[in-house]
Short mmCIF file of C-alpha atoms and ligand atoms in Angstrom, two decimals:
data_model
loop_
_atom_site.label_atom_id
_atom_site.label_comp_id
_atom_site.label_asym_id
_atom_site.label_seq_id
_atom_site.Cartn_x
_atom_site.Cartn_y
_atom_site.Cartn_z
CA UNK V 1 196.52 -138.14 -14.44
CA UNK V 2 195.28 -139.43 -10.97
CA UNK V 3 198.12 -141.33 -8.58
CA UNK V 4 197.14 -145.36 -8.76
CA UNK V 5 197.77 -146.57 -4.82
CA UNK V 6 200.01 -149.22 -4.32
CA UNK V 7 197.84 -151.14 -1.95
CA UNK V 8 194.04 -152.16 -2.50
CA UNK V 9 193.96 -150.48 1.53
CA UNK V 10 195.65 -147.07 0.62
CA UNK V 11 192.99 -144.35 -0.05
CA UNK V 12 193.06 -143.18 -3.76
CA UNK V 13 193.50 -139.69 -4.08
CA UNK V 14 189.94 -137.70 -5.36
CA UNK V 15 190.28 -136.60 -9.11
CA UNK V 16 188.31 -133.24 -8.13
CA UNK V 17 187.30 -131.37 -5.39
CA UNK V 18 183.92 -132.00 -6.23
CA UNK V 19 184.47 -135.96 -5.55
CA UNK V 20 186.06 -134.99 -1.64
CA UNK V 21 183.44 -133.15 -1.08
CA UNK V 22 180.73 -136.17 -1.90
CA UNK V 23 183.12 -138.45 0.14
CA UNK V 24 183.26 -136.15 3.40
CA UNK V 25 179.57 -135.65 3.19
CA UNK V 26 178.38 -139.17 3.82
CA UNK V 27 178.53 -140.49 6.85
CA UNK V 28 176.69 -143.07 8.75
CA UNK V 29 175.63 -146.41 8.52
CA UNK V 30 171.94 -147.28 7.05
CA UNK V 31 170.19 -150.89 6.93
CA UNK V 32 167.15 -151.04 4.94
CA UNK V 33 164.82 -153.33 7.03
CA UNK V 34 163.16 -156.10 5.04
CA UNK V 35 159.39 -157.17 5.88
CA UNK V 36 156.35 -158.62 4.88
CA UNK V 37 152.64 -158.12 6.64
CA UNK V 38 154.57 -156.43 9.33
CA UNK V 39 156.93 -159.20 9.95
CA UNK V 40 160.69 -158.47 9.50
CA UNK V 41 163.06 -161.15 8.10
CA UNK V 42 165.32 -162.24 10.64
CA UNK V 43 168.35 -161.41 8.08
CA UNK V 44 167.38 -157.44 8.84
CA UNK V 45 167.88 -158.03 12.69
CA UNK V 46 171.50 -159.57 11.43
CA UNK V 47 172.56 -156.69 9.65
CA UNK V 48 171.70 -153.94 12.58
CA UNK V 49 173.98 -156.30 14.77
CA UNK V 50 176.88 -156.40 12.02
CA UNK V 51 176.08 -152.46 11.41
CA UNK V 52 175.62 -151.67 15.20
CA UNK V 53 179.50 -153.17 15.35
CA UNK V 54 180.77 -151.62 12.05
CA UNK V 55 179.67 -148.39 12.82
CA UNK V 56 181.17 -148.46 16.72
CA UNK V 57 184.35 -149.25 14.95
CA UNK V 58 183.81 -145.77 12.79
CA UNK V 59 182.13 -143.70 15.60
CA UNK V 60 179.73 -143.22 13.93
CA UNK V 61 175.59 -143.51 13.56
CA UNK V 62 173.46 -146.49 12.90
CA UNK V 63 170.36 -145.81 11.09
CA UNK V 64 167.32 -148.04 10.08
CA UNK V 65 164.96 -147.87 6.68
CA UNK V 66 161.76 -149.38 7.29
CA UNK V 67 159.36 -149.67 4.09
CA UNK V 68 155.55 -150.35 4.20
CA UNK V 69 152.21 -149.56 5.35
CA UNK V 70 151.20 -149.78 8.86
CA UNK V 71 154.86 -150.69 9.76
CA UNK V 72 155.59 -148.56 12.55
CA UNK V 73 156.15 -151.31 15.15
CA UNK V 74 158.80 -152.60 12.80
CA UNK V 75 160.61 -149.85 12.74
CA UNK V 76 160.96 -149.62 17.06
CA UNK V 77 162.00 -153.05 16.43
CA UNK V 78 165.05 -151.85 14.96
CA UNK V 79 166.35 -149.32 17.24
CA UNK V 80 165.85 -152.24 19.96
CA UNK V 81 167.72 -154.34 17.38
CA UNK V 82 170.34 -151.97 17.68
CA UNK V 83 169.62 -149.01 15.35
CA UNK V 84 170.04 -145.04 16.46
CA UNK V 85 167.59 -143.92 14.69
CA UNK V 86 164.92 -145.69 12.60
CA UNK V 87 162.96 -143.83 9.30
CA UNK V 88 159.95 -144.87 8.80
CA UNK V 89 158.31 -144.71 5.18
CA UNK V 90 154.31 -145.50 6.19
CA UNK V 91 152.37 -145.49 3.10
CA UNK V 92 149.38 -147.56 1.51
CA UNK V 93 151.71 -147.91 -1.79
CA UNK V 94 154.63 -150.13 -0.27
CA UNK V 95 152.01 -152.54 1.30
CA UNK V 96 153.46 -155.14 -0.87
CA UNK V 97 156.83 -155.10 -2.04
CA UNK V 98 157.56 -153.65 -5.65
CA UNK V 99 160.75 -152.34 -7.57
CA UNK V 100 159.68 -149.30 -8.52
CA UNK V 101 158.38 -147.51 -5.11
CA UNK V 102 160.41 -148.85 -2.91
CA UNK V 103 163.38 -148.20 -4.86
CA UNK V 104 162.28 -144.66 -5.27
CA UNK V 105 161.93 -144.16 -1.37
CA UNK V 106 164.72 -146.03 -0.31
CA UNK V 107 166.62 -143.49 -3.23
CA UNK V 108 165.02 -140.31 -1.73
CA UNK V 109 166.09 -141.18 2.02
CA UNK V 110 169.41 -142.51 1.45
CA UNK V 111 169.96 -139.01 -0.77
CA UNK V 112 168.61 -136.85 2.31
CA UNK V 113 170.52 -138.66 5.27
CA UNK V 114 173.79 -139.59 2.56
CA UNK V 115 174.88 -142.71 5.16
CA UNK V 116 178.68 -143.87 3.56
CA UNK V 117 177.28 -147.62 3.95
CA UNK V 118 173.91 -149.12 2.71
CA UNK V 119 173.74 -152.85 3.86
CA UNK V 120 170.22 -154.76 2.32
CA UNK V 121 169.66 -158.69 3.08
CA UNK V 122 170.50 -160.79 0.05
CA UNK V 123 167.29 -162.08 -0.04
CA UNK V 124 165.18 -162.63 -3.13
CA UNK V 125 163.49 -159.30 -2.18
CA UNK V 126 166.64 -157.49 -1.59
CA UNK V 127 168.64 -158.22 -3.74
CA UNK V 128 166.19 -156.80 -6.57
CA UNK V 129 166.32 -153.65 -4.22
CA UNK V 130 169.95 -153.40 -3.94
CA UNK V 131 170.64 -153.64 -7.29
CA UNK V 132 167.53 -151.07 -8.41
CA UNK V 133 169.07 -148.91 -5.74
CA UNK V 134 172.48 -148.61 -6.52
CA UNK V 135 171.90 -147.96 -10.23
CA UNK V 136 169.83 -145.49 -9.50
CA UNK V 137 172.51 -143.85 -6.83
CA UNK V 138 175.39 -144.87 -9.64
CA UNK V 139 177.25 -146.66 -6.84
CA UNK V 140 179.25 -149.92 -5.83
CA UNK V 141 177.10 -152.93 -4.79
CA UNK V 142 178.75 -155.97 -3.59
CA UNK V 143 176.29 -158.61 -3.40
CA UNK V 144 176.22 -161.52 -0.99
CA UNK V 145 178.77 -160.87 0.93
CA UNK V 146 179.43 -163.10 3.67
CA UNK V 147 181.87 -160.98 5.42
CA UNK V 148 181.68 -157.01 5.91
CA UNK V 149 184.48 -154.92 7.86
CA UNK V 150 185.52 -151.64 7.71
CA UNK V 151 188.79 -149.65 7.56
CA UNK V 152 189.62 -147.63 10.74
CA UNK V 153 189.41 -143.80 9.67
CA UNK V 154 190.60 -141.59 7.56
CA UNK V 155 189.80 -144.57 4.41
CA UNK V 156 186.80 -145.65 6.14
CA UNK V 157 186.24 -148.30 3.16
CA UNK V 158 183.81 -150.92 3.74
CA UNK V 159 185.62 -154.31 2.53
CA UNK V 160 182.78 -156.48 1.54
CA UNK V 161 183.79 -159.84 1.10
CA UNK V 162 182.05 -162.80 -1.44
CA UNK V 163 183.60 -165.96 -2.38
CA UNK V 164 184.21 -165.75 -6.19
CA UNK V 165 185.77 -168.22 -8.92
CA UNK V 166 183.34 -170.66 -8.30
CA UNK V 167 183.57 -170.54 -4.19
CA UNK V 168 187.65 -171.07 -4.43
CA UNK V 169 188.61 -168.07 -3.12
CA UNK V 170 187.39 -164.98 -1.33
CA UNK V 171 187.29 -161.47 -3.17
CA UNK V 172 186.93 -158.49 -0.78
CA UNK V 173 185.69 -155.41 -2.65
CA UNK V 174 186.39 -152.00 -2.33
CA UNK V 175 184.00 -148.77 -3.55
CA UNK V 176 186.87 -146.02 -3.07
CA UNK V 177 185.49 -143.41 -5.10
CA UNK V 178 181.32 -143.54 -4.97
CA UNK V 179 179.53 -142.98 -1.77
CA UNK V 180 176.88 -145.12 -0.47
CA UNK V 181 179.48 -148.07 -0.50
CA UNK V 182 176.47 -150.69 -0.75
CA UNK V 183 176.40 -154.29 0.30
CA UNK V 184 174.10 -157.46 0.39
CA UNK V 185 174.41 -159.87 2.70
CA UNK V 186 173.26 -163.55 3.00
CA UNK V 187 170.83 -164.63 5.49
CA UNK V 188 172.44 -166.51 8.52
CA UNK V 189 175.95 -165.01 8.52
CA UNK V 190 175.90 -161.99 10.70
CA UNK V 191 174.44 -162.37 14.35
CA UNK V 192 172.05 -160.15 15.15
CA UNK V 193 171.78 -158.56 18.73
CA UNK V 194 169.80 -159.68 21.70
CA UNK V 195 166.92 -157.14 21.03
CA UNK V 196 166.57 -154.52 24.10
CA UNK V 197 162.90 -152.76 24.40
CA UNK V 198 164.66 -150.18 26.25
CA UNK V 199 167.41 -148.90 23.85
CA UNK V 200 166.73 -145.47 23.19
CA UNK V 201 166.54 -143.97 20.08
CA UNK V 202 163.81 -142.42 17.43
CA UNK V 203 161.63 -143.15 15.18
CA UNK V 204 161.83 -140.47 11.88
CA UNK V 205 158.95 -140.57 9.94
CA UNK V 206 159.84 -139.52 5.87
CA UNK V 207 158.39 -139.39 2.70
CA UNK V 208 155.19 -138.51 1.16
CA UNK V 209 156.12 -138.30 -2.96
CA UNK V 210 154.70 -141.63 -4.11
CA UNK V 211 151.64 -142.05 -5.92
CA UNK V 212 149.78 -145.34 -7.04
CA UNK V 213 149.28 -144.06 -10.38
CA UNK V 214 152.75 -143.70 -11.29
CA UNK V 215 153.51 -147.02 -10.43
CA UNK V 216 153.25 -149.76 -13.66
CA UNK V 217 153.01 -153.05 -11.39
CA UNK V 218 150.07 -154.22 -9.96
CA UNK V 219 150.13 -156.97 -6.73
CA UNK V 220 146.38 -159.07 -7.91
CA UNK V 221 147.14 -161.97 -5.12
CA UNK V 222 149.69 -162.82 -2.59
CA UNK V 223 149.81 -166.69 -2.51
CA UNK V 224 151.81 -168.26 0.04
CA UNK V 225 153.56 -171.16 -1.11
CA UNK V 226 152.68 -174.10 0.97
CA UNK V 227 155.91 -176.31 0.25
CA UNK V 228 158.19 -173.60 0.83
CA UNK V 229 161.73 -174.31 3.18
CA UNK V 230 161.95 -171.43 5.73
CA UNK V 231 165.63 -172.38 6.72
CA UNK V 232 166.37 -169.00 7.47
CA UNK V 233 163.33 -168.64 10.50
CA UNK V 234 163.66 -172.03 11.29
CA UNK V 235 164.33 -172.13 15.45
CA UNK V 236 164.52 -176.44 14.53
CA UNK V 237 166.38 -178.01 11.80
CA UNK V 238 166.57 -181.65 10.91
CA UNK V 239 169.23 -182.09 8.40
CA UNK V 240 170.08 -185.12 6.74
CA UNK V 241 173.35 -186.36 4.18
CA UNK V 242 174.36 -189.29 2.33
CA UNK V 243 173.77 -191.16 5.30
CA UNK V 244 170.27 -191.03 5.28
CA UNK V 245 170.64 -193.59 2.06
CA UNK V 246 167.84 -191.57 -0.17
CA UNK V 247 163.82 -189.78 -0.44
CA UNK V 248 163.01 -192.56 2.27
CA UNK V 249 165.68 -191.89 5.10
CA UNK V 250 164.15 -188.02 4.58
CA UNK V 251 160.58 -189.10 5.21
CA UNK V 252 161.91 -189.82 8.68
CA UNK V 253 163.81 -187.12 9.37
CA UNK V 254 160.40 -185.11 7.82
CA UNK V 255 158.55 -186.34 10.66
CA UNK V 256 161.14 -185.69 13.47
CA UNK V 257 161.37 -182.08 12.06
CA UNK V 258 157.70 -181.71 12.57
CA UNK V 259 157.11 -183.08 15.97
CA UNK V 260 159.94 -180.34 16.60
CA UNK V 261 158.32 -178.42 14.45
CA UNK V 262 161.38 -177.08 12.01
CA UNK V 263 162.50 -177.50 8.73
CA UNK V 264 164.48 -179.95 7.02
CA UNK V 265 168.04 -179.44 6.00
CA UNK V 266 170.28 -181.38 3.93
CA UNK V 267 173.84 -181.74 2.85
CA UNK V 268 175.48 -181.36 -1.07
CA UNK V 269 175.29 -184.96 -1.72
CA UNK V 270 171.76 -185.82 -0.70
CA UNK V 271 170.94 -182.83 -3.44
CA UNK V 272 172.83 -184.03 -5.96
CA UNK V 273 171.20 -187.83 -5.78
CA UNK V 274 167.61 -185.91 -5.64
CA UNK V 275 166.44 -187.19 -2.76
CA UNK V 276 165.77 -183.37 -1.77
CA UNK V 277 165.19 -180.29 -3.51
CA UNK V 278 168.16 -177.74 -3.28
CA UNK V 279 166.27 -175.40 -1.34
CA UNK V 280 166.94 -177.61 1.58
CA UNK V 281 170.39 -177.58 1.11
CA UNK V 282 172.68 -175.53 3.88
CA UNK V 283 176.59 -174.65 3.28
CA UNK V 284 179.08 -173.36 1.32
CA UNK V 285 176.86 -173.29 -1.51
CA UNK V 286 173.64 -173.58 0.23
CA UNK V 287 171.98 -171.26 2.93
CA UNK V 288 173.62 -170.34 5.79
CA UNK V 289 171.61 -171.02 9.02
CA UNK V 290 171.47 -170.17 12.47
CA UNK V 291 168.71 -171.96 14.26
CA UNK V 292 168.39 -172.54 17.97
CA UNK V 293 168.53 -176.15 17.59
CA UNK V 294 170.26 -178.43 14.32
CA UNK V 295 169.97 -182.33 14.47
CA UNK V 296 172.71 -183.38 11.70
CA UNK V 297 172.20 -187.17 10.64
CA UNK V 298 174.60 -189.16 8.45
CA UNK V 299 176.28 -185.91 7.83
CA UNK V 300 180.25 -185.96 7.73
CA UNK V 301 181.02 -182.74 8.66
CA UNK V 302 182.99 -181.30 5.87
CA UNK V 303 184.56 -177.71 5.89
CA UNK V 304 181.63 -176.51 3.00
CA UNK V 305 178.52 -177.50 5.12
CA UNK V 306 180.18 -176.68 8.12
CA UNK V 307 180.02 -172.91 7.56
CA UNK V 308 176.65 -172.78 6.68
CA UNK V 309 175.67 -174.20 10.71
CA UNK V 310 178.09 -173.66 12.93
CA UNK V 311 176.27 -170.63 14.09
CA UNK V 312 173.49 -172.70 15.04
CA UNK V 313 173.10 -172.45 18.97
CA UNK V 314 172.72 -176.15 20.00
CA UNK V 315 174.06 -179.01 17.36
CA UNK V 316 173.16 -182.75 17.48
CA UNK V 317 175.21 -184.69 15.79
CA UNK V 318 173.87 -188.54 14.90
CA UNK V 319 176.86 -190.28 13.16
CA UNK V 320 177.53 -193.90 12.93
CA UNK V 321 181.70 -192.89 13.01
CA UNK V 322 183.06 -192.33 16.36
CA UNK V 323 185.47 -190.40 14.89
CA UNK V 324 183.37 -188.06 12.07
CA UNK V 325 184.39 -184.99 12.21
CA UNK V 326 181.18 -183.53 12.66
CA UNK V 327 181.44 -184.40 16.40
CA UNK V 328 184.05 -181.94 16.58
CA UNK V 329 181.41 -178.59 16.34
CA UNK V 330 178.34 -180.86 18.27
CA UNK V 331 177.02 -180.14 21.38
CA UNK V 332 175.72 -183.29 21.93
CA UNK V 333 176.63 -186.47 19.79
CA UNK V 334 175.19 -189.28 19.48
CA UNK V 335 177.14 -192.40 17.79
CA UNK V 336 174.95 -195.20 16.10
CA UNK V 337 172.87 -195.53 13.02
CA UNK V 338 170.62 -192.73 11.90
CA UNK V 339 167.53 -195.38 11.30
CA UNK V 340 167.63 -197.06 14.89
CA UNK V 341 168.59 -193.16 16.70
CA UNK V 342 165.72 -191.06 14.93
CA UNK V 343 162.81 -192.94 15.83
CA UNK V 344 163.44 -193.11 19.19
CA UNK V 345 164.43 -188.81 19.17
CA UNK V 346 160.86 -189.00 17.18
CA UNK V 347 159.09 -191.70 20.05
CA UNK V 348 160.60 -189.67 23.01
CA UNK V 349 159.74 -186.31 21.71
CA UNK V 350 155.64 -187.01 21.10
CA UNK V 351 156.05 -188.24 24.63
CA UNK V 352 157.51 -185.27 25.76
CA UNK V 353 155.81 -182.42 23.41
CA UNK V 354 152.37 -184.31 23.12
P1 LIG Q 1 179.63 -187.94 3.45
O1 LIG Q 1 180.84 -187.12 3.60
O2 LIG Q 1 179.68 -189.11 2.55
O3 LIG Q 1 179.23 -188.40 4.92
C1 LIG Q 1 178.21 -189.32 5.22
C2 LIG Q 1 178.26 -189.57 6.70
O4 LIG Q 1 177.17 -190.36 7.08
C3 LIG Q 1 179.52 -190.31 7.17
O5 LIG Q 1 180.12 -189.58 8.22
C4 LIG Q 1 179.01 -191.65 7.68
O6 LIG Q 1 179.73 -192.14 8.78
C5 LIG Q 1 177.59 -191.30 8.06
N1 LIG Q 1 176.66 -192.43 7.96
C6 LIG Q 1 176.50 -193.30 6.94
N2 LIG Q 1 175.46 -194.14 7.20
C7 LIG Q 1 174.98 -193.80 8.44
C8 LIG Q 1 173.93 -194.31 9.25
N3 LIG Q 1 173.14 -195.33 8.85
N4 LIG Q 1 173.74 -193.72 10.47
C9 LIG Q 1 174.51 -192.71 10.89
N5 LIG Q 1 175.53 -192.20 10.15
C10 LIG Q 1 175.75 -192.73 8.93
N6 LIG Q 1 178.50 -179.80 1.04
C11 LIG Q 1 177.42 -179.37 1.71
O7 LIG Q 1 176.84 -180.08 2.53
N7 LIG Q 1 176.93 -178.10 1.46
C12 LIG Q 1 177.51 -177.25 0.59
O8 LIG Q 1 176.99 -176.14 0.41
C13 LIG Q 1 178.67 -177.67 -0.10
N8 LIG Q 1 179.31 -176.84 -0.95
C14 LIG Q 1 180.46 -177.26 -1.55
C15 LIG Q 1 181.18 -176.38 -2.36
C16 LIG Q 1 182.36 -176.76 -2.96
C17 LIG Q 1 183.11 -175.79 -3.83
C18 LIG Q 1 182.85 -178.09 -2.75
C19 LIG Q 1 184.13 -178.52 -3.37
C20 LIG Q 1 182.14 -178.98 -1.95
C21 LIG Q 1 180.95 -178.60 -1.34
N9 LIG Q 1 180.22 -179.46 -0.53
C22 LIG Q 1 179.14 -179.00 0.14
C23 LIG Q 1 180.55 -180.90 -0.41
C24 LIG Q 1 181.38 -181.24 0.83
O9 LIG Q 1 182.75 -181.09 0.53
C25 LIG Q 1 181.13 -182.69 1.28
O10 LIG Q 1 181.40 -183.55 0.21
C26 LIG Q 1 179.71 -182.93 1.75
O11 LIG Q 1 179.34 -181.98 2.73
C27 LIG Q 1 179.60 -184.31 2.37
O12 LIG Q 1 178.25 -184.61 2.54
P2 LIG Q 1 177.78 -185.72 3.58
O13 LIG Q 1 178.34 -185.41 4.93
O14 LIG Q 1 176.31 -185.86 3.44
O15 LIG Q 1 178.40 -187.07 2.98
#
């Protein structure tokens, strides 16, 4: 009967040679790069920075997965973004994103190059992916994670970490015995690397088995959304909480957003009284967001929307309170009401921007 280790850290002992032999052989660090028309999502530049430190930590490789057609500049993008070696999967069949070929070539690469770590953005996108990918590869998936670290060797366990019970605590999950440990991660949480045109590294070219017949699905239309909240990409966010005092107090921070031209954000408790859809809201149990700019109005500054935008580069904080604790993470803050302070940021920046 196998030995069960005392700590979650201590490595658990393989039941057959058979199952050492599939741990030793992995090795490596792989991100599958997530795009669309040729334009990656910001959350796969994240993960080559968290991977690009993981795997320095290991000593070992960082590799890129880039899916499409007519992708290649993508996938230079990613050794710039950090990677050692990008593969590139070119082919008229994963123009558009579905299950069945892309989970079939991301299958067929990661079972060539066995990396001990598959990291996807827990996107809408990726997480199908993930999920159709380790099933396929009968592995561990931990899905969006919000932390990811790694044991020093010999364990070399990835500990992917996920708030659980509700967002009370945080569960960090081990995959001792199956190999790629696999992990989504949320958009915003990792920072990705100050991209380097001169990093060296190559660009692989793989695949060739896919055929359009054998796939079921077929893409008729793409139709962009025209309402949809980009918090992710936003450079600009305008966010705005119970302060704003409901739909009306949003209009205005709508129209500051746009001179600026970025997204609005919002807080729990402007959700909850439906003065904004949910897909606007950033935190705990929101979206996590890292923009270059975020302009927080009649927000508090509680510990749950705090995490989701304290990566944010600059933050304006507008706050009738001296003493909100909001003003403790702003850059610049600004202490009066939200109603008299935004339309003279909105007045001052058409005079500036035009
Ligand atoms: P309040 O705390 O009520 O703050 C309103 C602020 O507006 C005050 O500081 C006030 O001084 C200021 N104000 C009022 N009128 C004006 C005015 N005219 N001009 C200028 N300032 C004004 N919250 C999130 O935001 N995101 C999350 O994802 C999230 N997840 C959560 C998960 C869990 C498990 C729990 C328990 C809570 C979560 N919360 C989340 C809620 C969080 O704890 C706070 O309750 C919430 O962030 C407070 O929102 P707020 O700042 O808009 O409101």
């Amino acid at each position: 009967m196998a030995r069960v280790p005392k700590r979650a850290s201590e490595p658990v002992p393989p039941e057959t040679p058979a199952e050492a032999q599939v741990l030793s052989e992995h090795e490596g660090i792989l991100v599958i790069v997530e795009q669309r028309l040729g334009q990656a999502r910001s959350v796969s530049w994240q993960l080559l920075g968290q991977g690009r430190r993981l795997a320095d930590k290991l000593g070992t490789k960082l590799m890129a997965l880039v899916l499409g057609y007519r992708v290649e500049p993508v996938a230079r993008e990613a050794i710039a973004y950090g990677a050692d070696v990008a593969y590139l999967w070119d082919d008229p069949v994963l123009e558009r994103y579905r299950t069945r070929p892309y989970s079939e070539a991301a299958v067929h690469v990661i079972r060539a190059e066995k990396p001990e770590i598959v990291l996807v953005g827990a996107t809408y996108t990726g997480r199908d992916l993930a999920g159709a990918v380790a099933t396929r590869l009968e592995t561990g998936l931990t899905a969006d994670c919000t932390l990811l670290d790694v044991e020093p060797p010999p364990t070399r366990l990835l500990q992917a970490s996920r708030p659980a019970f509700s967002e009370k605590l945080m569960a960090t999950i081990l995959c001792k015995k199956r190999r790629p440990q696999m992990a989504s991660a949320r958009p915003g949480v990792f920072e990705a690397l100050p991209p380097d045109p001169n990093r060296s590294g190559r660009v692989v070219r793989v695949g060739s088995t896919l055929r359009e017949e054998d796939v079921a699905a077929r893409v008729l239309d793409f139709i962009q959304d025209p309402d949809r909240v980009n918090l992710e990409d936003a450079t600009v966010i305008v966010a705005g909480g119970r302060g704003v005092g409901g739909p009306q107090g949003f209009q205005l921070l709508r129209q500051l957003a746009q001179v600026l031209g970025g997204e609005v954000g919002a807080s729990r408790p402007a959700v909850e009284a439906g003065w904004i859809d949910r897909a606007h809201q950033v935190g705990q149990t929101g979206q996590t967001v890292r923009p270059k700019l975020y302009i927080a109005c009649g927000i508090s500054g509680a510990v749950q929307h705090l995490v989701g935008m304290e990566g944010s580069q600059v933050i304006v904080a507008v706050n009738r309170e001296p003493d909100a604790p909001i003003f403790r993470v702003a850059d610049y803050r600004i202490v009066g009401d939200l109603h008299q302070v935004v339309p003279a940021l909105i007045a001052e920046a058409r005079r500036r921007l035009g």
